[in-house]
XYZ file of C-alpha atoms in Angstrom:
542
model
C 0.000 0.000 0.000
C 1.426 3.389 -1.227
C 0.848 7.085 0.965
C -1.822 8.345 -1.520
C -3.381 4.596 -0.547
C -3.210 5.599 2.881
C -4.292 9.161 2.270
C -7.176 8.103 0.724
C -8.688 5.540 3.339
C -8.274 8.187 5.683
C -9.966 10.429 4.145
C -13.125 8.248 3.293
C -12.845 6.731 6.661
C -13.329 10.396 8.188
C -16.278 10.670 6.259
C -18.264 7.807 7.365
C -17.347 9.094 10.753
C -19.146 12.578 9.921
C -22.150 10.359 8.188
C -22.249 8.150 11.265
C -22.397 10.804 13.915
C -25.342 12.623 12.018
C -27.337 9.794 11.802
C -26.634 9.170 15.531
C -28.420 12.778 16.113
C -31.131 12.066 13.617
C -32.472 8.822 14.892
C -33.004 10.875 18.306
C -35.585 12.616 16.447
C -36.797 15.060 18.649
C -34.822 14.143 21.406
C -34.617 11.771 24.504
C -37.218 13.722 26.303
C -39.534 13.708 23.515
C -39.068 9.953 23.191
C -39.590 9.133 26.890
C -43.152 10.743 26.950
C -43.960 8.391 23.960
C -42.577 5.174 25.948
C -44.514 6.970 28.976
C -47.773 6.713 27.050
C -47.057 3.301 26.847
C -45.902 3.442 23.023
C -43.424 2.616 20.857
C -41.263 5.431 18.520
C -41.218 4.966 15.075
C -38.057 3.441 14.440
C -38.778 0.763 17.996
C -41.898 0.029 15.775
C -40.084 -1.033 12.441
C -37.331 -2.781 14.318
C -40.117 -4.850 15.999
C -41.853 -5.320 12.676
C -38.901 -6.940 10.793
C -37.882 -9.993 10.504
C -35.164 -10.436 12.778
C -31.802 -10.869 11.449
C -32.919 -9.398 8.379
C -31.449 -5.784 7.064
C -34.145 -2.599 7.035
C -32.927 -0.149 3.975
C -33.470 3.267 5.253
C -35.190 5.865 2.692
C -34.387 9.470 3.530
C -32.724 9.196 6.678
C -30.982 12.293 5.807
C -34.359 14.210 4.157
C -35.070 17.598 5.837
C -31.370 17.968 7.056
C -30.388 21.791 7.914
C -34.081 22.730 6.464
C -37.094 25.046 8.461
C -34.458 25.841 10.798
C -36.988 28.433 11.776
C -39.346 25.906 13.054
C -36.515 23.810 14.835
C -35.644 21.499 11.657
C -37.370 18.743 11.063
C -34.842 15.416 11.193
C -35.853 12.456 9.248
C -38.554 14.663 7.363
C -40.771 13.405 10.634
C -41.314 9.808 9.195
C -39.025 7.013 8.749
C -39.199 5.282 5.678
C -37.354 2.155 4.011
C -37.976 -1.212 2.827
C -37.909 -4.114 5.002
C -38.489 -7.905 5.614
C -42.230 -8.603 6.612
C -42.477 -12.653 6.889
C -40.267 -13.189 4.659
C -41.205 -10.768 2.196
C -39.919 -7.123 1.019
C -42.317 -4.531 2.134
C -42.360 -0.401 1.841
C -42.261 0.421 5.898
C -43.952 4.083 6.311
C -43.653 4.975 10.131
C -44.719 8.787 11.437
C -42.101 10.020 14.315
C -44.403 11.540 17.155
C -41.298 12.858 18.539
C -40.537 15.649 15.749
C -43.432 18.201 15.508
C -46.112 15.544 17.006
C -45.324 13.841 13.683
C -46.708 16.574 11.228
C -46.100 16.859 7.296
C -43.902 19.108 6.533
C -43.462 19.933 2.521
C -40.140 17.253 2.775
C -42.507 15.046 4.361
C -44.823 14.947 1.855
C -42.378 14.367 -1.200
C -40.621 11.382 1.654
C -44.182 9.476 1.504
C -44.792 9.718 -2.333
C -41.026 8.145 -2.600
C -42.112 5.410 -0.290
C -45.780 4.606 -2.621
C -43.418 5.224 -5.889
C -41.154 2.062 -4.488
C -44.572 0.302 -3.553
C -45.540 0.946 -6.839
C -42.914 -0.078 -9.277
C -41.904 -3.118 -7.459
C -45.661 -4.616 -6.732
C -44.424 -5.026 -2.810
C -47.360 -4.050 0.027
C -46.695 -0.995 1.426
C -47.789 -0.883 5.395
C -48.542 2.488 7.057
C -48.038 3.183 10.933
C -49.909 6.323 11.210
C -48.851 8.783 14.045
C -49.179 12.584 13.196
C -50.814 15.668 13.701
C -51.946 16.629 10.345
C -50.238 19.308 8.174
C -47.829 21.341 9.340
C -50.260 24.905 9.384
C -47.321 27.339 9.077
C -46.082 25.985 5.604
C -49.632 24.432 4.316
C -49.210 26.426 1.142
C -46.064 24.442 0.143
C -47.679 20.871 0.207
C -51.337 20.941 0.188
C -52.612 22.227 -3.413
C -49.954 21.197 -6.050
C -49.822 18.266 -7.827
C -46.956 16.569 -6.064
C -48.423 17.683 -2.878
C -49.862 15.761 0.276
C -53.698 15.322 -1.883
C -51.096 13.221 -4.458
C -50.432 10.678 -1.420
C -54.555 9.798 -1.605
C -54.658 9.422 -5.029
C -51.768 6.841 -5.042
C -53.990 5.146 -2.256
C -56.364 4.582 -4.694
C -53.871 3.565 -8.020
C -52.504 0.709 -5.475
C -55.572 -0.657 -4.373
C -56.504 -0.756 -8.424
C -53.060 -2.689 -8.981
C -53.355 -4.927 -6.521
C -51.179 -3.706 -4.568
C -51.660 -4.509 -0.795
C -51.967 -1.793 1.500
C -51.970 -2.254 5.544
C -53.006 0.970 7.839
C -52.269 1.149 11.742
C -53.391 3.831 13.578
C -50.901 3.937 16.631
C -51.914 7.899 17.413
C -53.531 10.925 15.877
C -54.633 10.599 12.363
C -56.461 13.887 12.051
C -57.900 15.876 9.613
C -56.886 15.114 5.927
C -54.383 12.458 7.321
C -57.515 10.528 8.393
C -58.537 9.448 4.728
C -54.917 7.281 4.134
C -55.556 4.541 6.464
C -59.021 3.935 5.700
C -58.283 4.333 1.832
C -55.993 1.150 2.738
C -57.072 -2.597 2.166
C -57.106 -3.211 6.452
C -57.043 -0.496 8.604
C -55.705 -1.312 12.508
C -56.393 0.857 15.420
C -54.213 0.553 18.756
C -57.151 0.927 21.707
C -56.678 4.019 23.851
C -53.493 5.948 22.040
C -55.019 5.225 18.238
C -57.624 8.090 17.388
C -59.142 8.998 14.112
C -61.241 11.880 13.400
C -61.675 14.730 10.348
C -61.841 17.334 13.387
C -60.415 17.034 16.982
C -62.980 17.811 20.209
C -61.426 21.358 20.412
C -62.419 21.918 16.847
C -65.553 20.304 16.786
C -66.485 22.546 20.236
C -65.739 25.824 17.656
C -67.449 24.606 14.584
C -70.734 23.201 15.631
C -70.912 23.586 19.702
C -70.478 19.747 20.765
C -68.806 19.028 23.836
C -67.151 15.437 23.441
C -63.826 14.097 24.306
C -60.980 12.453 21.787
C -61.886 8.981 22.685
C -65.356 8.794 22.094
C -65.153 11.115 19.413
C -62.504 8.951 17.477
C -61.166 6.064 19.268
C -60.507 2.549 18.824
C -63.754 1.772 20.159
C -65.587 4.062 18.467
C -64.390 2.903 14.903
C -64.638 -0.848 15.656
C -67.817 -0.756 17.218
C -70.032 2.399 16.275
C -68.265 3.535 13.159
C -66.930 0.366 11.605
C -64.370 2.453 9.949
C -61.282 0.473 11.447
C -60.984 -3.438 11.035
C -59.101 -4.753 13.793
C -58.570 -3.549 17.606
C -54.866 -3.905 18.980
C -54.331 -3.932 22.956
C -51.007 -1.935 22.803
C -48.253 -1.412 19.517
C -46.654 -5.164 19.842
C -50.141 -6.720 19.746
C -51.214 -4.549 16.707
C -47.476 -4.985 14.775
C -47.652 -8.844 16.013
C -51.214 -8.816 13.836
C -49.921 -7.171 10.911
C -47.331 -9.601 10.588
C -50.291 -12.256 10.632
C -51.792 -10.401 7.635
C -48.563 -10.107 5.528
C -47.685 -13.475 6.586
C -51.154 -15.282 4.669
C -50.559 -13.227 1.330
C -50.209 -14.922 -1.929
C -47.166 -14.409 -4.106
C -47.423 -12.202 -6.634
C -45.174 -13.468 -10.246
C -41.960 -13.026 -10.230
C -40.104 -11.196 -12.671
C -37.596 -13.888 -12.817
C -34.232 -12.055 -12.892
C -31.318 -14.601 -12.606
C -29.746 -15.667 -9.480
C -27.673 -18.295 -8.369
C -25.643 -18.915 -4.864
C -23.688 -16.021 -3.961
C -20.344 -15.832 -3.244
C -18.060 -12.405 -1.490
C -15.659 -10.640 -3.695
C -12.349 -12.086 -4.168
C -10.346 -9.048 -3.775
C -10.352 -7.268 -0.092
C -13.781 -4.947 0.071
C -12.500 -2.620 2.375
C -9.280 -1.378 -0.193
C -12.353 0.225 -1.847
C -11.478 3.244 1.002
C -7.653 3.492 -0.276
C -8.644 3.371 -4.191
C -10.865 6.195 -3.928
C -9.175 9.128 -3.762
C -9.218 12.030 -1.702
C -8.804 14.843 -3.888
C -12.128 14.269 -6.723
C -9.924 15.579 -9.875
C -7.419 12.131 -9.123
C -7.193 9.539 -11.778
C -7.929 5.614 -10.710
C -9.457 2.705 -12.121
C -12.821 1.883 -11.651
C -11.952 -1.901 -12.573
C -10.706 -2.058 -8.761
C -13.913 -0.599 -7.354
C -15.953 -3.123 -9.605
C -13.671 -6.422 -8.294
C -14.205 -5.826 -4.786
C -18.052 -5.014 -5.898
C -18.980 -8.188 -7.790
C -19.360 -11.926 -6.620
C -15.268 -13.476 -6.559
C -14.050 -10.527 -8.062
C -15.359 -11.784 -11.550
C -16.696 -9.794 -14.130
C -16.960 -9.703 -17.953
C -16.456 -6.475 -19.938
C -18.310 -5.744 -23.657
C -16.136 -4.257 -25.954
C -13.476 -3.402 -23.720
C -11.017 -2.282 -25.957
C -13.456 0.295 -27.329
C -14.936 2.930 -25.720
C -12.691 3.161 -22.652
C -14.181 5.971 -20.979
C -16.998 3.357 -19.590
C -16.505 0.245 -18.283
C -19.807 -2.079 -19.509
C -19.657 -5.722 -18.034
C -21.754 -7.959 -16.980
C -21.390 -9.923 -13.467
C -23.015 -10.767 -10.472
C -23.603 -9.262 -7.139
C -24.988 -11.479 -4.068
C -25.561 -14.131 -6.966
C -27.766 -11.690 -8.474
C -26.845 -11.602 -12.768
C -26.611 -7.576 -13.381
C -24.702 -5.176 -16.126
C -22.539 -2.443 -14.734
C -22.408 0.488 -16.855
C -18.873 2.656 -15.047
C -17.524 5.786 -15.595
C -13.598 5.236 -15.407
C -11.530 7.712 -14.115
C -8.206 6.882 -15.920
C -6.291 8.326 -18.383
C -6.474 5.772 -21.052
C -5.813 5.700 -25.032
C -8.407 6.129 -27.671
C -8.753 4.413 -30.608
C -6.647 7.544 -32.643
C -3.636 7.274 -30.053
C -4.927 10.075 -27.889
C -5.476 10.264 -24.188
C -8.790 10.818 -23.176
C -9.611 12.333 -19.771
C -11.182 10.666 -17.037
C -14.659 10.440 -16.021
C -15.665 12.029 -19.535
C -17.643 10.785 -22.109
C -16.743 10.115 -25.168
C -18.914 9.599 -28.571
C -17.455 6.253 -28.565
C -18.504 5.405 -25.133
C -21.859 6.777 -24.941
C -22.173 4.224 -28.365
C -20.744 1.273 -26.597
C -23.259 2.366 -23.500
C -26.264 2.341 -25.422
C -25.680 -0.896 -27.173
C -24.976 -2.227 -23.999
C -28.347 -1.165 -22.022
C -29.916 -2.745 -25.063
C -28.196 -6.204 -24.745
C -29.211 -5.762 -20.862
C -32.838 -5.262 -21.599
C -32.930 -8.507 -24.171
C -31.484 -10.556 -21.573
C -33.342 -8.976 -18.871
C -30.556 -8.256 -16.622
C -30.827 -5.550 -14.198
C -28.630 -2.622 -14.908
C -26.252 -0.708 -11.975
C -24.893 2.855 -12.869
C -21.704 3.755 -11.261
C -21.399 7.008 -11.407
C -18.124 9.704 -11.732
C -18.267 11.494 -14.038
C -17.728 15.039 -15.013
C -20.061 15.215 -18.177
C -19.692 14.909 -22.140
C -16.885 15.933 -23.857
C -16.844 18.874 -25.631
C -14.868 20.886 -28.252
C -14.987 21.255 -31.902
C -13.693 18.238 -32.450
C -16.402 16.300 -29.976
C -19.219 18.459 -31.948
C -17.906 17.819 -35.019
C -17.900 14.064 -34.492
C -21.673 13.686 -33.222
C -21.497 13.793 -29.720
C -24.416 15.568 -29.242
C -25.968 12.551 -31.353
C -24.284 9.712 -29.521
C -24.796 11.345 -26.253
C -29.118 11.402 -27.235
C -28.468 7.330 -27.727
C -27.355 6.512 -24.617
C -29.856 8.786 -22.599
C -32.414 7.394 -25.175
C -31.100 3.671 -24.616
C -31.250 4.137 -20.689
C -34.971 6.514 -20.126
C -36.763 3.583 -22.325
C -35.147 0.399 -19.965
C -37.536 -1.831 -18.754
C -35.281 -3.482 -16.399
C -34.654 -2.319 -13.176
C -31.852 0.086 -12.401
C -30.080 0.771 -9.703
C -27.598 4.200 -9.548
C -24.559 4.432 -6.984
C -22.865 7.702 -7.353
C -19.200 7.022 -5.964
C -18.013 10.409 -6.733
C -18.731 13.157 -9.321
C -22.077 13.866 -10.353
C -21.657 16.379 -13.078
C -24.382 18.208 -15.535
C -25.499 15.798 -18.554
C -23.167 13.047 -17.206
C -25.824 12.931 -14.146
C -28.853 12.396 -16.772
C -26.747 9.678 -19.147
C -25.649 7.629 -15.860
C -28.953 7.132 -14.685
C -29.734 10.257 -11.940
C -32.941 10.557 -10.260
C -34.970 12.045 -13.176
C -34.448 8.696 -14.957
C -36.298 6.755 -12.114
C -33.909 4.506 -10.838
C -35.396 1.794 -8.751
C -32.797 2.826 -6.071
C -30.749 5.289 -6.011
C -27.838 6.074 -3.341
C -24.496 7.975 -2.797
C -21.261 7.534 -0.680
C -20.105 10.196 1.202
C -17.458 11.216 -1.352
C -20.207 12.253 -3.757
C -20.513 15.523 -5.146
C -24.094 16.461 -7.281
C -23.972 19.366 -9.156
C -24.335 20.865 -13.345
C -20.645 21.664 -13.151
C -17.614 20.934 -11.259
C -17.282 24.076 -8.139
C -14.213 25.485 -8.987
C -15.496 25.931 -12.658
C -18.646 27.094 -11.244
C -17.415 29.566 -8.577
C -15.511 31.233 -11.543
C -18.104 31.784 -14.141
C -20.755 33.140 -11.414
C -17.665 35.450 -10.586
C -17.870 36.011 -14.229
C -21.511 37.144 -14.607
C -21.163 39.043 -11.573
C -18.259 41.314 -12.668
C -20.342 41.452 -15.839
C -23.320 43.193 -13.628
C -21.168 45.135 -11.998
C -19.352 47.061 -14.841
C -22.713 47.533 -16.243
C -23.146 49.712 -13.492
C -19.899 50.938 -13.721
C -18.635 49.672 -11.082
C -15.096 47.712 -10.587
C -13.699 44.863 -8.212
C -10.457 44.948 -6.232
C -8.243 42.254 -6.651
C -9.714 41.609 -2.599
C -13.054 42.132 -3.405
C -12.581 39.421 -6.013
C -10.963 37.404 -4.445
C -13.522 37.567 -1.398
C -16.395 37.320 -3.701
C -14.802 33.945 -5.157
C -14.451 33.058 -1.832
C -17.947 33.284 -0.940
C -19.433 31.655 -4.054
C -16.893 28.808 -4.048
C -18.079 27.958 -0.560
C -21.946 28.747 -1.081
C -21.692 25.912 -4.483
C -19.445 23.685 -2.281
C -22.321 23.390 0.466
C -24.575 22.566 -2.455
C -22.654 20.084 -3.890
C -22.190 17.787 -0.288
C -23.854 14.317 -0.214
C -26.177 15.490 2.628
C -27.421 18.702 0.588
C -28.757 15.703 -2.227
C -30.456 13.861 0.352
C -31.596 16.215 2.455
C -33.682 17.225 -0.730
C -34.444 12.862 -1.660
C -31.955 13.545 -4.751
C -30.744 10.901 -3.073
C -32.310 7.992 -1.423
C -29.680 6.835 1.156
C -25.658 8.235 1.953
C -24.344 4.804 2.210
C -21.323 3.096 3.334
C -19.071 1.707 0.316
C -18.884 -1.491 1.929
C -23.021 -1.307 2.073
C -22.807 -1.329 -2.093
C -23.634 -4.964 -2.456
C -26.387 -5.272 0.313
C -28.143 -2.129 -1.740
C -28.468 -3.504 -4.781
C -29.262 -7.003 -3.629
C -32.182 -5.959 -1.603
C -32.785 -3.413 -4.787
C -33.059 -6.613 -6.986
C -34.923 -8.537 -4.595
C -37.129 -5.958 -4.132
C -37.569 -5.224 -7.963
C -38.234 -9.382 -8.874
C -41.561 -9.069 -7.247
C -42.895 -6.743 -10.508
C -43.097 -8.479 -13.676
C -41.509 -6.882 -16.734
C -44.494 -6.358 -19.137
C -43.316 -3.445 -21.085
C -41.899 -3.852 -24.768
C -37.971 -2.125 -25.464
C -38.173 0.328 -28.136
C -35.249 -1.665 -30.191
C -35.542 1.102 -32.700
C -33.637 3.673 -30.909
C -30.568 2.979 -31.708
C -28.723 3.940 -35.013
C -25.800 3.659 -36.917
């Protein structure tokens, strides 16, 4: 092992450490206070509820741990988004886990929130898994209500996806472990069974207080809207649950008794760990983002015994396309590789750039995946397409439209880890969030942005010394320099890991070494909807 080796396991290593000690803070939620006057009501949190829900020994993938992070600071942030989210092991089968935390703001919807639970039904609903609700929250949040009650993407789109599921088939459990009020009220009985947890669970379209205001009736929460109420007046709630463990114990009966849906019947055979060392992954990766290194050594200690199979290697070299397997799992690997190699002319081509003859090799590539429906994994560093007269002059605009053409019309599932750069069009043609990857996750050295920031910083500089000496007005070489400064640090914050996934650019900051458990689950997750879609074979040309 070399010092830049060294260096650069360091470096990564100091990163988890940063990732780690946020997500210690987040999964306090609103704090330890806040969580012992849940336990003193005699319930669970929302993360004690999913971790009793599981299957044990099995893994729960986190969605948006990191969504709301450094947002409404104004209204005392909101970690998590104020619901936990992810996809975990039901008996025996993959389900979308929705869980509202009590703890942060009595577990109301913030605008985050809101896009957080449309993620969760959007991985319900292109994987045909059962999505299972456990309802806890106040309502809207009042003081931003105009950011997530009237637009399209808002908190009226959750209902309607209520109602698409239950058309697909698509199994939908509801437990009411605390308030469901208001608007909130109409998700768990728009579900296929609807649980209610007796003396904590309430449902109601207006609380006592309100109903006192609007219409003069004195009555208390409990008779208004409790468990006994809906299971014995109302009938709106199925079942009645003696305390959380009793009601999570019974939805486990219900997802336990479901028939299997078909299987999409992607390949998989017994897996085996990566020949080469994982954890060098940390020392390959280097520090400083502009640093050549071969993304063949992040791809052995990726893939089952280190063993994977390149198409056309010897053209194209800016991606690496091969196919292997992870966790026995058959995928193809589309990679940007980050050194210098040789084109076909002799030249040296940069890093993390793609070529015309790359983006060609890509899109034939994606094709041959979706033939032999094998699910396709971006890795993604890359700094964009290459430009120049010469690029333009040889069709890269045209090459470039293949591969994003090739990769928006895959019926297969794909799954996108972004490793490092993130940059402009190289974000679209590597699969980024627009192109609705199944999953798609980061490590901490990822940076998400239209351009690199020191390319940025100076041609905002650019367009603001333009303003200025349209006023007539001039920078000092300090004033420049301080201005550069300021931008170059205001992009860099933008660019971080945890800005992406504070905003769910980003589904999950993972570990490296977490790469392989991702996309396993990803695939497992994905075999449960059945490819029915035709590939449009006709998009690419010669």
């Amino acid at each position: 092992m070399n010092i830049d080796f060294n260096k650069n396991e360091d470096a990564l290593k100091l990163q988890l450490t940063e990732m780690n000690r946020r997500l210690e803070q987040i999964h306090l939620g609103g704090g330890k206070k806040k969580i012992d006057k849940e336990h003193q009501k005699g319930k669970l949190t929302a993360r004690e509820r999913i971790e009793y829900l599981t299957d044990e020994q099995s893994d729960f993938l986190e969605i948006g741990a990191f969504a709301g992070d450094g947002m409404y600071k104004d209204y005392g942030g909101c970690p998590s988004g104020g619901v936990v989210t992810g996809i975990g092991t039901v008996s025996n089968r993959p389900c979308v886990l929705v869980a509202n935390d009590a703890t942060v703001k009595a577990g109301a919807w913030f605008p985050i929130t809101a896009k957080k639970n449309l993620r969760a039904q959007e991985i319900a609903m292109e994987n045909n898994i059962p999505i299972i609700y456990l309802v806890d929250s106040a309502g809207v949040f009042l003081p931003l209500q105009n950011e997530l009650f009237a637009d399209k993407d808002h908190f009226g789109r959750i209902f309607r996806n209520n109602a698409k599921m239950s058309s697909m088939g698509i199994p939908q459990i509801a437990a009411v472990m605390g308030s469901c009020v208001a608007g909130g009220a109409y998700l768990p009985i728009m579900s296929d069974d609807a649980l209610i947890v007796d003396k904590t669970g309430s449902i109601f379209l207006a609380g006592s207080y309100l109903v006192k205001a609007a219409i003069g009736e004195d009555i208390d929460n409990e008779t208004l809207g409790g468990a006994t109420s809906h299971c014995e007046i109302s009938g709106v709630t199925d079942y009645k649950a003696e305390n959380d463990e009793a009601c999570l114990d019974h939805i486990r009966s219900i997802i336990g008794k479901m028939g299997h849906s078909t299987q999409a019947g992607f390949n998989r055979i017994a897996s085996k760990k990566p020949k080469e060392k994982q954890e060098e992954i940390y020392g390959i990766l280097p520090k400083e983002r502009e640093q050549p290194y071969k993304v063949r050594d992040i791809i052995a200690r990726l893939v089952d015994h280190s063993e994977f199979e390149e198409y056309k290697k010897d053209f194209g070299k800016s991606i690496i396309c091969a196919f292997a397997r992870i966790d026995g799992w058959a995928v193809g690997i589309v990679a940007n590789d980050r050194a210098l190699v040789k084109s076909k002319q002799g030249e040296m081509q940069l890093g993390g750039v793609i070529y015309s003859d790359s983006a060609d090799k890509s899109a034939r590539f994606i094709m041959n995946c979706n033939q032999k429906k094998i699910p396709l994994v971006f890795l993604q560093d890359v700094t964009g397409f290459m430009v120049g007269s010469r690029s333009e002059h040889g069709g890269m605009i045209k090459d470039g439209a293949k591969m994003v053409s090739a990769m928006a019309n895959s019926v297969v599932p794909k799954f996108t880890i972004i490793t490092g750069n993130s940059y402009g069009a190289g974000n679209y043609a590597m699969c980024g969030k627009a192109f609705d990857p199944r999953l798609i996750v980061a490590w901490p050295s990822a940076q998400i942005a239209v351009m690199g920031g020191r390319q940025a910083a100076k041609v905002l500089l650019q367009i603001e010394k333009a303003k200025r000496k349209a006023k007539g007005e001039t920078l000092s070489e300090k004033k420049e320099a301080e201005l550069l400064k300021s931008i170059t640090e205001k992009y860099k914050e933008q660019t971080n890991p945890y800005y992406a996934a504070s905003h769910l650019w980003v589904d999950a900051i993972i570990d490296p070494l977490e790469t392989r458990k991702v996309i396993s689950k990803g695939i497992e997750m994905a075999n449960h909807a059945p490819i029915t879609d035709a590939f449009n074979v006709g998009i690419i040309q010669t």
